[in-house]
Short mmCIF file of C-alpha atoms in Angstrom, two decimals:
data_model
loop_
_atom_site.label_atom_id
_atom_site.label_comp_id
_atom_site.label_asym_id
_atom_site.label_seq_id
_atom_site.Cartn_x
_atom_site.Cartn_y
_atom_site.Cartn_z
CA MET A 1 141.14 108.83 97.41
CA SER A 2 139.51 111.77 95.71
CA SER A 3 139.38 114.97 97.71
CA GLY A 4 136.25 115.31 99.80
CA PHE A 5 135.66 111.57 100.26
CA TYR A 6 136.20 109.49 103.37
CA ASP A 7 139.75 108.52 104.36
CA GLY A 8 139.99 105.63 106.81
CA ASN A 9 143.76 105.56 107.29
CA LYS A 10 143.60 107.07 110.76
CA LEU A 11 140.99 104.54 111.89
CA LEU A 12 143.16 101.72 110.56
CA SER A 13 146.15 103.02 112.55
CA LEU A 14 144.52 103.52 115.96
CA PRO A 15 145.12 101.16 118.90
CA ASP A 16 142.31 100.01 121.16
CA ILE A 17 141.85 101.25 124.73
CA ASN A 18 144.61 98.89 125.92
CA GLY A 19 147.11 100.04 123.31
CA ASN A 20 146.70 96.86 121.26
CA LYS A 21 145.94 96.51 117.59
CA PRO A 22 142.14 96.23 117.47
CA GLU A 23 140.61 93.20 115.79
CA ILE A 24 137.35 95.07 115.22
CA ILE A 25 137.19 98.50 113.61
CA VAL A 26 133.92 100.29 112.95
CA CYS A 27 133.02 103.30 110.83
CA CYS A 28 129.60 104.95 111.04
CA SER A 29 128.81 108.09 109.09
CA ASN A 30 126.22 110.06 107.22
CA ARG A 31 125.25 108.50 103.92
CA SER A 32 127.37 108.75 100.75
CA ALA A 33 130.49 109.70 102.70
CA GLY A 34 132.61 107.15 100.83
CA LYS A 35 133.43 104.66 103.62
CA THR A 36 132.42 101.57 101.61
CA THR A 37 134.46 102.70 98.62
CA PHE A 38 137.51 103.37 100.79
CA PHE A 39 137.54 100.01 102.56
CA ASN A 40 136.65 97.94 99.49
CA ARG A 41 139.52 99.62 97.66
CA TYR A 42 141.79 99.08 100.66
CA LEU A 43 141.11 95.31 100.67
CA VAL A 44 141.75 94.95 96.94
CA LYS A 45 144.98 97.01 97.17
CA ARG A 46 146.18 94.87 100.08
CA PHE A 47 145.66 91.76 97.99
CA LEU A 48 147.45 93.20 94.96
CA ASN A 49 150.38 94.47 97.06
CA THR A 50 150.78 91.64 99.58
CA GLY A 51 148.66 88.72 98.41
CA GLU A 52 146.45 88.92 101.52
CA LYS A 53 143.06 87.42 100.85
CA PHE A 54 139.97 89.10 102.24
CA GLY A 55 136.37 88.29 103.05
CA VAL A 56 133.06 90.03 102.41
CA LEU A 57 130.35 89.30 104.95
CA PHE A 58 126.64 89.52 104.18
CA ARG A 59 123.79 88.93 106.59
CA TYR A 60 121.77 86.48 104.49
CA LYS A 61 122.86 83.62 102.24
CA ASN A 62 120.70 84.81 99.32
CA GLU A 63 122.77 88.01 99.24
CA LEU A 64 125.70 85.99 97.91
CA GLN A 65 124.05 86.11 94.50
CA ASP A 66 126.02 88.50 92.26
CA CYS A 67 128.33 89.23 95.22
CA ALA A 68 131.35 90.04 93.02
CA ASN A 69 129.52 92.93 91.37
CA LYS A 70 128.11 94.12 94.69
CA PHE A 71 131.60 94.38 96.11
CA PHE A 72 133.69 95.38 93.09
CA ASN A 73 131.49 97.16 90.55
CA ASP A 74 131.93 100.74 91.80
CA VAL A 75 135.45 100.47 93.22
CA GLY A 76 136.65 98.57 90.16
CA ALA A 77 135.43 101.20 87.72
CA MET A 78 136.97 103.99 89.81
CA PHE A 79 140.35 102.52 90.79
CA PHE A 80 140.98 99.19 89.03
CA PRO A 81 139.60 99.58 85.48
CA GLU A 82 142.09 97.04 84.11
CA TYR A 83 140.65 94.32 86.37
CA THR A 84 137.44 92.31 86.44
CA MET A 85 136.07 90.31 89.36
CA THR A 86 133.99 87.16 89.20
CA ALA A 87 132.70 84.69 91.76
CA ARG A 88 132.00 80.97 91.90
CA TYR A 89 130.06 78.99 94.48
CA ILE A 90 132.01 76.48 96.56
CA ALA A 91 131.46 74.63 99.86
CA SER A 92 127.97 73.40 98.93
CA GLY A 93 126.99 76.95 98.07
CA TYR A 94 127.79 78.40 101.49
CA LEU A 95 130.85 80.24 100.16
CA CYS A 96 131.57 82.24 97.05
CA GLU A 97 135.20 82.43 95.99
CA LEU A 98 136.16 85.79 94.48
CA LEU A 99 138.52 85.82 91.51
CA LEU A 100 140.40 88.88 90.25
CA GLN A 101 141.56 88.97 86.64
CA LYS A 102 143.69 91.47 84.75
CA ALA A 103 143.12 91.68 81.00
CA ASP A 104 143.74 88.25 79.44
CA GLU A 105 145.62 86.85 82.42
CA THR A 106 144.45 83.86 84.46
CA PRO A 107 141.86 84.70 87.19
CA VAL A 108 143.44 84.66 90.65
CA PRO A 109 141.49 83.81 93.86
CA CYS A 110 141.53 86.91 96.08
CA GLY A 111 138.90 86.25 98.73
CA TYR A 112 135.50 84.91 99.70
CA CYS A 113 131.94 86.04 100.31
CA PHE A 114 129.94 84.38 103.08
CA ALA A 115 126.78 84.97 105.11
CA LEU A 116 126.22 85.46 108.81
CA ASN A 117 123.09 83.31 108.90
CA SER A 118 125.26 80.42 107.63
CA ALA A 119 127.64 80.68 110.60
CA ASP A 120 126.82 77.18 111.86
CA LYS A 121 127.21 75.58 108.41
CA LEU A 122 130.51 77.37 107.81
CA LYS A 123 132.14 75.65 110.79
CA LYS A 124 132.91 72.60 108.67
CA PHE A 125 134.32 74.77 105.88
CA SER A 126 136.58 76.85 108.11
CA HIS A 127 139.69 75.34 106.51
CA LEU A 128 138.76 77.11 103.27
CA LEU A 129 138.85 80.45 105.08
CA SER A 130 142.21 79.92 106.78
CA ASP A 131 143.90 82.40 104.42
CA VAL A 132 141.45 85.25 105.08
CA GLU A 133 143.34 88.03 106.86
CA GLN A 134 140.47 90.48 107.28
CA TYR A 135 136.87 90.88 106.18
CA VAL A 136 134.31 93.64 105.81
CA PHE A 137 130.67 93.72 106.89
CA ASP A 138 128.88 96.61 105.20
CA GLU A 139 125.53 97.85 106.51
CA PHE A 140 125.92 95.97 109.78
CA GLN A 141 123.14 98.18 111.16
CA THR A 142 119.74 97.68 109.56
CA GLU A 143 117.30 100.52 108.98
CA THR A 144 114.43 98.27 110.07
CA ASN A 145 116.18 97.15 113.29
CA ARG A 146 115.63 93.54 112.21
CA TYR A 147 118.55 91.30 113.01
CA LEU A 148 119.14 87.57 112.96
CA PRO A 149 118.07 85.64 116.05
CA ASN A 150 121.11 85.59 118.33
CA GLU A 151 123.03 87.64 115.77
CA ILE A 152 125.95 88.47 118.07
CA ASP A 153 126.41 84.78 118.92
CA LYS A 154 126.50 83.99 115.19
CA PHE A 155 128.97 86.84 114.60
CA VAL A 156 131.32 85.51 117.28
CA SER A 157 130.93 81.91 116.09
CA LEU A 158 131.76 82.85 112.50
CA HIS A 159 134.86 84.78 113.51
CA THR A 160 135.99 81.86 115.66
CA SER A 161 135.67 79.53 112.65
CA ILE A 162 137.72 81.86 110.43
CA ALA A 163 140.37 82.64 113.04
CA ARG A 164 141.17 79.05 113.99
CA GLY A 165 142.79 78.22 110.63
CA GLY A 166 146.34 78.53 109.39
CA GLY A 167 147.69 76.00 111.85
CA LYS A 168 146.59 78.09 114.84
CA GLN A 169 143.75 77.68 117.30
CA SER A 170 143.17 81.40 117.10
CA ARG A 171 144.83 83.97 114.86
CA PHE A 172 144.38 87.71 114.35
CA VAL A 173 141.65 88.36 111.74
CA ARG A 174 140.45 91.93 111.52
CA VAL A 175 136.77 92.71 110.99
CA ILE A 176 135.72 96.02 109.41
CA LEU A 177 132.14 97.03 110.21
CA LEU A 178 130.53 99.82 108.17
CA SER A 179 127.16 101.50 108.50
CA ASN A 180 125.16 104.66 108.11
CA ASN A 181 123.93 106.23 111.34
CA ILE A 182 120.85 104.25 112.38
CA THR A 183 120.55 103.64 116.13
CA LEU A 184 122.70 103.30 119.22
CA LEU A 185 120.46 100.39 120.21
CA ASN A 186 121.94 98.10 117.54
CA PRO A 187 123.11 94.78 119.05
CA TYR A 188 126.80 95.37 118.27
CA PHE A 189 126.99 98.68 120.13
CA VAL A 190 124.97 97.27 123.01
CA SER A 191 127.25 94.23 123.34
CA TRP A 192 130.37 96.45 123.41
CA GLY A 193 128.82 98.99 125.76
CA ILE A 194 129.09 101.78 123.18
CA SER A 195 125.41 102.64 123.46
CA ALA A 196 125.71 103.46 127.12
CA LYS A 197 128.83 105.63 126.92
CA MET A 198 128.27 107.40 123.60
CA THR A 199 130.03 110.76 123.49
CA LYS A 200 130.52 113.44 120.86
CA GLN A 201 134.11 112.33 120.28
CA LYS A 202 134.93 111.22 116.76
CA PHE A 203 136.71 108.05 117.94
CA THR A 204 135.61 105.74 120.74
CA ARG A 205 137.81 102.86 121.91
CA GLY A 206 137.18 99.71 123.84
CA ASN A 207 138.72 96.33 124.56
CA GLY A 208 139.63 95.05 121.09
CA TRP A 209 137.62 97.60 119.10
CA VAL A 210 137.75 101.17 117.81
CA VAL A 211 134.73 103.05 116.44
CA GLU A 212 134.78 106.16 114.28
CA PHE A 213 131.72 108.41 114.12
CA ASN A 214 132.44 110.26 110.91
CA TYR A 215 130.67 113.27 109.43
CA ASN A 216 131.43 114.11 105.81
CA GLU A 217 130.46 117.70 105.10
CA ASN A 218 130.76 117.28 101.32
CA ALA A 219 128.36 114.35 101.35
CA ALA A 220 125.98 116.25 103.61
CA LYS A 221 126.06 119.30 101.32
CA ALA A 222 125.39 117.15 98.27
CA GLN A 223 122.43 115.53 100.00
CA LYS A 224 120.98 118.90 100.99
CA GLN A 225 121.38 120.25 97.47
CA SER A 226 119.61 117.28 95.91
CA ILE A 227 116.36 118.49 94.34
CA PHE A 228 114.74 115.17 95.24
CA ASN A 229 115.79 115.39 98.90
CA GLN A 230 114.59 118.98 99.15
CA ALA A 231 111.07 117.67 98.60
CA PHE A 232 111.45 115.59 101.78
CA GLN A 233 113.71 117.90 103.78
CA SER A 234 111.70 117.57 106.98
CA ALA A 235 111.57 113.76 106.89
CA ALA A 236 113.69 111.90 109.45
CA TYR A 237 115.41 109.81 106.76
CA SER A 238 116.39 112.89 104.76
CA VAL A 239 117.75 114.63 107.85
CA THR A 240 119.80 111.55 108.76
CA ASN A 241 121.40 111.52 105.31
CA SER A 242 122.77 115.02 105.76
CA GLU A 243 123.29 115.50 109.50
CA THR A 244 125.28 113.89 112.32
CA VAL A 245 122.22 112.24 113.84
CA TYR A 246 121.00 108.70 114.20
CA LEU A 247 117.91 107.82 112.17
CA ASN A 248 116.11 106.07 115.04
CA ASP A 249 117.41 108.00 118.05
CA ASN A 250 116.73 111.26 119.83
CA PHE A 251 119.52 112.69 122.00
CA ASP A 252 117.76 115.59 123.78
CA LEU A 253 116.32 113.28 126.39
CA ILE A 254 117.76 114.27 129.78
CA GLU A 255 115.11 116.46 131.41
CA THR A 256 112.22 116.24 133.82
CA PRO A 257 108.83 116.53 132.08
CA SER A 258 106.19 118.83 133.47
CA GLY A 259 102.61 117.94 134.29
CA LYS A 260 100.86 115.07 136.03
CA SER A 261 102.35 111.61 135.95
CA SER A 262 101.48 108.09 137.00
CA TYR A 263 103.86 105.34 138.09
CA ILE A 264 104.04 102.43 135.65
CA ALA A 265 106.63 99.96 136.90
CA THR A 266 110.18 99.44 138.12
CA LEU A 267 112.91 98.14 135.81
CA LYS A 268 115.53 96.04 137.57
CA TYR A 269 118.86 95.84 135.73
CA ASP A 270 122.00 94.65 137.51
CA ASN A 271 122.37 97.06 140.43
CA TYR A 272 119.85 99.54 139.05
CA ASN A 273 116.24 100.00 140.05
CA ILE A 274 114.67 102.47 137.65
CA GLY A 275 111.22 103.94 138.11
CA LEU A 276 109.08 104.50 135.02
CA TYR A 277 106.51 107.31 134.99
CA GLU A 278 103.98 108.09 132.30
CA PHE A 279 103.16 111.72 131.50
CA ALA A 280 99.94 111.03 129.62
CA GLU A 281 99.27 114.55 128.35
CA SER A 282 102.61 114.82 126.58
CA GLY A 283 102.95 111.11 125.75
CA ILE A 284 106.29 110.90 127.56
CA ILE A 285 107.82 108.05 129.55
CA TYR A 286 110.20 109.29 132.25
CA ALA A 287 112.92 107.09 133.77
CA SER A 288 114.18 108.06 137.21
CA ARG A 289 116.09 106.78 140.23
CA SER A 290 112.94 107.36 142.26
CA VAL A 291 111.09 104.05 142.56
CA ASN A 292 107.91 102.75 144.15
CA PRO A 293 108.79 99.37 145.74
CA SER A 294 105.12 98.38 145.98
CA ARG A 295 104.58 98.38 142.19
CA LEU A 296 105.45 95.81 139.53
CA THR A 297 109.17 95.12 139.15
CA ILE A 298 110.35 93.90 135.73
CA PRO A 299 113.68 91.98 135.68
CA CYS A 300 115.75 92.93 132.63
CA TRP A 301 119.02 91.07 133.15
CA LEU A 302 119.59 87.31 133.18
CA PRO A 303 121.46 87.16 136.53
CA ASP A 304 118.48 88.88 138.13
CA VAL A 305 116.29 85.87 137.27
CA GLY A 306 118.89 83.15 137.76
CA LEU A 307 119.74 82.98 134.03
CA ASN A 308 116.17 81.88 133.28
CA LYS A 309 115.49 83.29 129.81
CA LEU A 310 111.80 82.42 129.98
CA ALA A 311 111.41 84.71 132.98
CA LEU A 312 112.62 87.60 130.84
CA LYS A 313 110.58 86.65 127.78
CA LYS A 314 107.26 87.18 129.57
CA TYR A 315 108.04 90.91 129.52
CA ASP A 316 109.08 91.08 125.85
CA ASN A 317 105.97 93.02 124.84
CA VAL A 318 106.62 95.62 127.53
CA ILE A 319 110.25 96.09 126.43
CA ARG A 320 109.15 96.26 122.80
CA LEU A 321 106.67 99.06 123.63
CA LEU A 322 109.27 100.99 125.66
CA ARG A 323 111.71 100.64 122.76
CA GLU A 324 109.16 102.24 120.44
CA TYR A 325 108.86 105.16 122.85
CA PHE A 326 112.63 105.60 122.80
CA ILE A 327 112.91 105.40 119.02
CA SER A 328 110.08 107.94 118.69
CA GLY A 329 111.90 110.37 120.99
CA CYS A 330 109.27 110.00 123.73
CA PHE A 331 111.60 108.95 126.55
CA ARG A 332 113.14 111.29 129.12
CA PHE A 333 115.75 110.49 131.76
CA SER A 334 116.74 111.94 135.11
CA ASP A 335 120.47 111.66 134.37
CA LEU A 336 123.08 110.09 132.09
CA GLU A 337 123.56 107.01 134.25
CA VAL A 338 119.87 106.16 134.17
CA LYS A 339 119.81 106.80 130.42
CA SER A 340 122.77 104.42 129.92
CA ALA A 341 121.06 101.66 131.90
CA VAL A 342 117.79 102.03 129.99
CA ILE A 343 119.61 101.98 126.64
CA ASN A 344 121.24 98.69 127.63
CA ILE A 345 117.85 97.29 128.62
CA LEU A 346 116.16 98.33 125.38
CA GLY A 347 119.00 97.36 123.02
CA TYR A 348 118.22 94.99 120.13
CA ARG A 349 119.69 91.57 120.80
#
């Protein structure tokens, strides 16, 4: 890779928390750091060197249109100018087969593009994906915090379909997740428990996954020097492009607000009872271990209501409002443990 751009070789080499080769690796960074270019190039090089086919995951089926150019246009011009990539629809349009061609040679199938919202339909086409060794999901976090209904279930179902091929009920198929810094409340981080134990370490490991929080100084400098961005230098989006911050999060949240407060409700989550206080003058919601047992208690975890999803849904509007407070930086917490519990409660699912 060119000097100053992202290098993912260390992330690719790291074991998970148990010392095993992780099946999920994640890279989040400031924008324009070069992570997409690195991993797209890596997948093409692996195919050319070893014949390993790869996959490219999109969220929606309509994104499969022009998928070859979306994946290969930039990386091809930079690193593989002698090659062209095309795509053709197969499997009733639920898959696109990618074909790599050098000069006047015959196009060679190198991988597939598929969509997360087609996870159920792709079950019956899993045999076509039995030669996929790894796949990439770029922009797995959305800037609008809008995800598919039951997105994590679809993500797991799709991987199960891909990994059961090749004569095995389950085989190792690595997933590479890439994203700019958006929010710790994204459903992937919440499901892995990353949101609750976020630290300032560059690499965080778990059971089967490794996450890199990368900051590319060259990309940040280029963003700051942009004449266009200078016109919006105080905007949250512009700051996110150039700093190691999450677009929709605020980290300076552990403190006790001053002024008068009123008790709102109690959040019940697993073994936690968390008291919510409103500081009306400052517009702050404060979460504390101090609770008022006589006030409304809101269950926030399925086992607390006997796995009755409808019992949780009646409080969806309350959780949605609290989430907006968090995203706006208007939440404060008594300590890290309380903050971790609230982040799990508010996470997008």
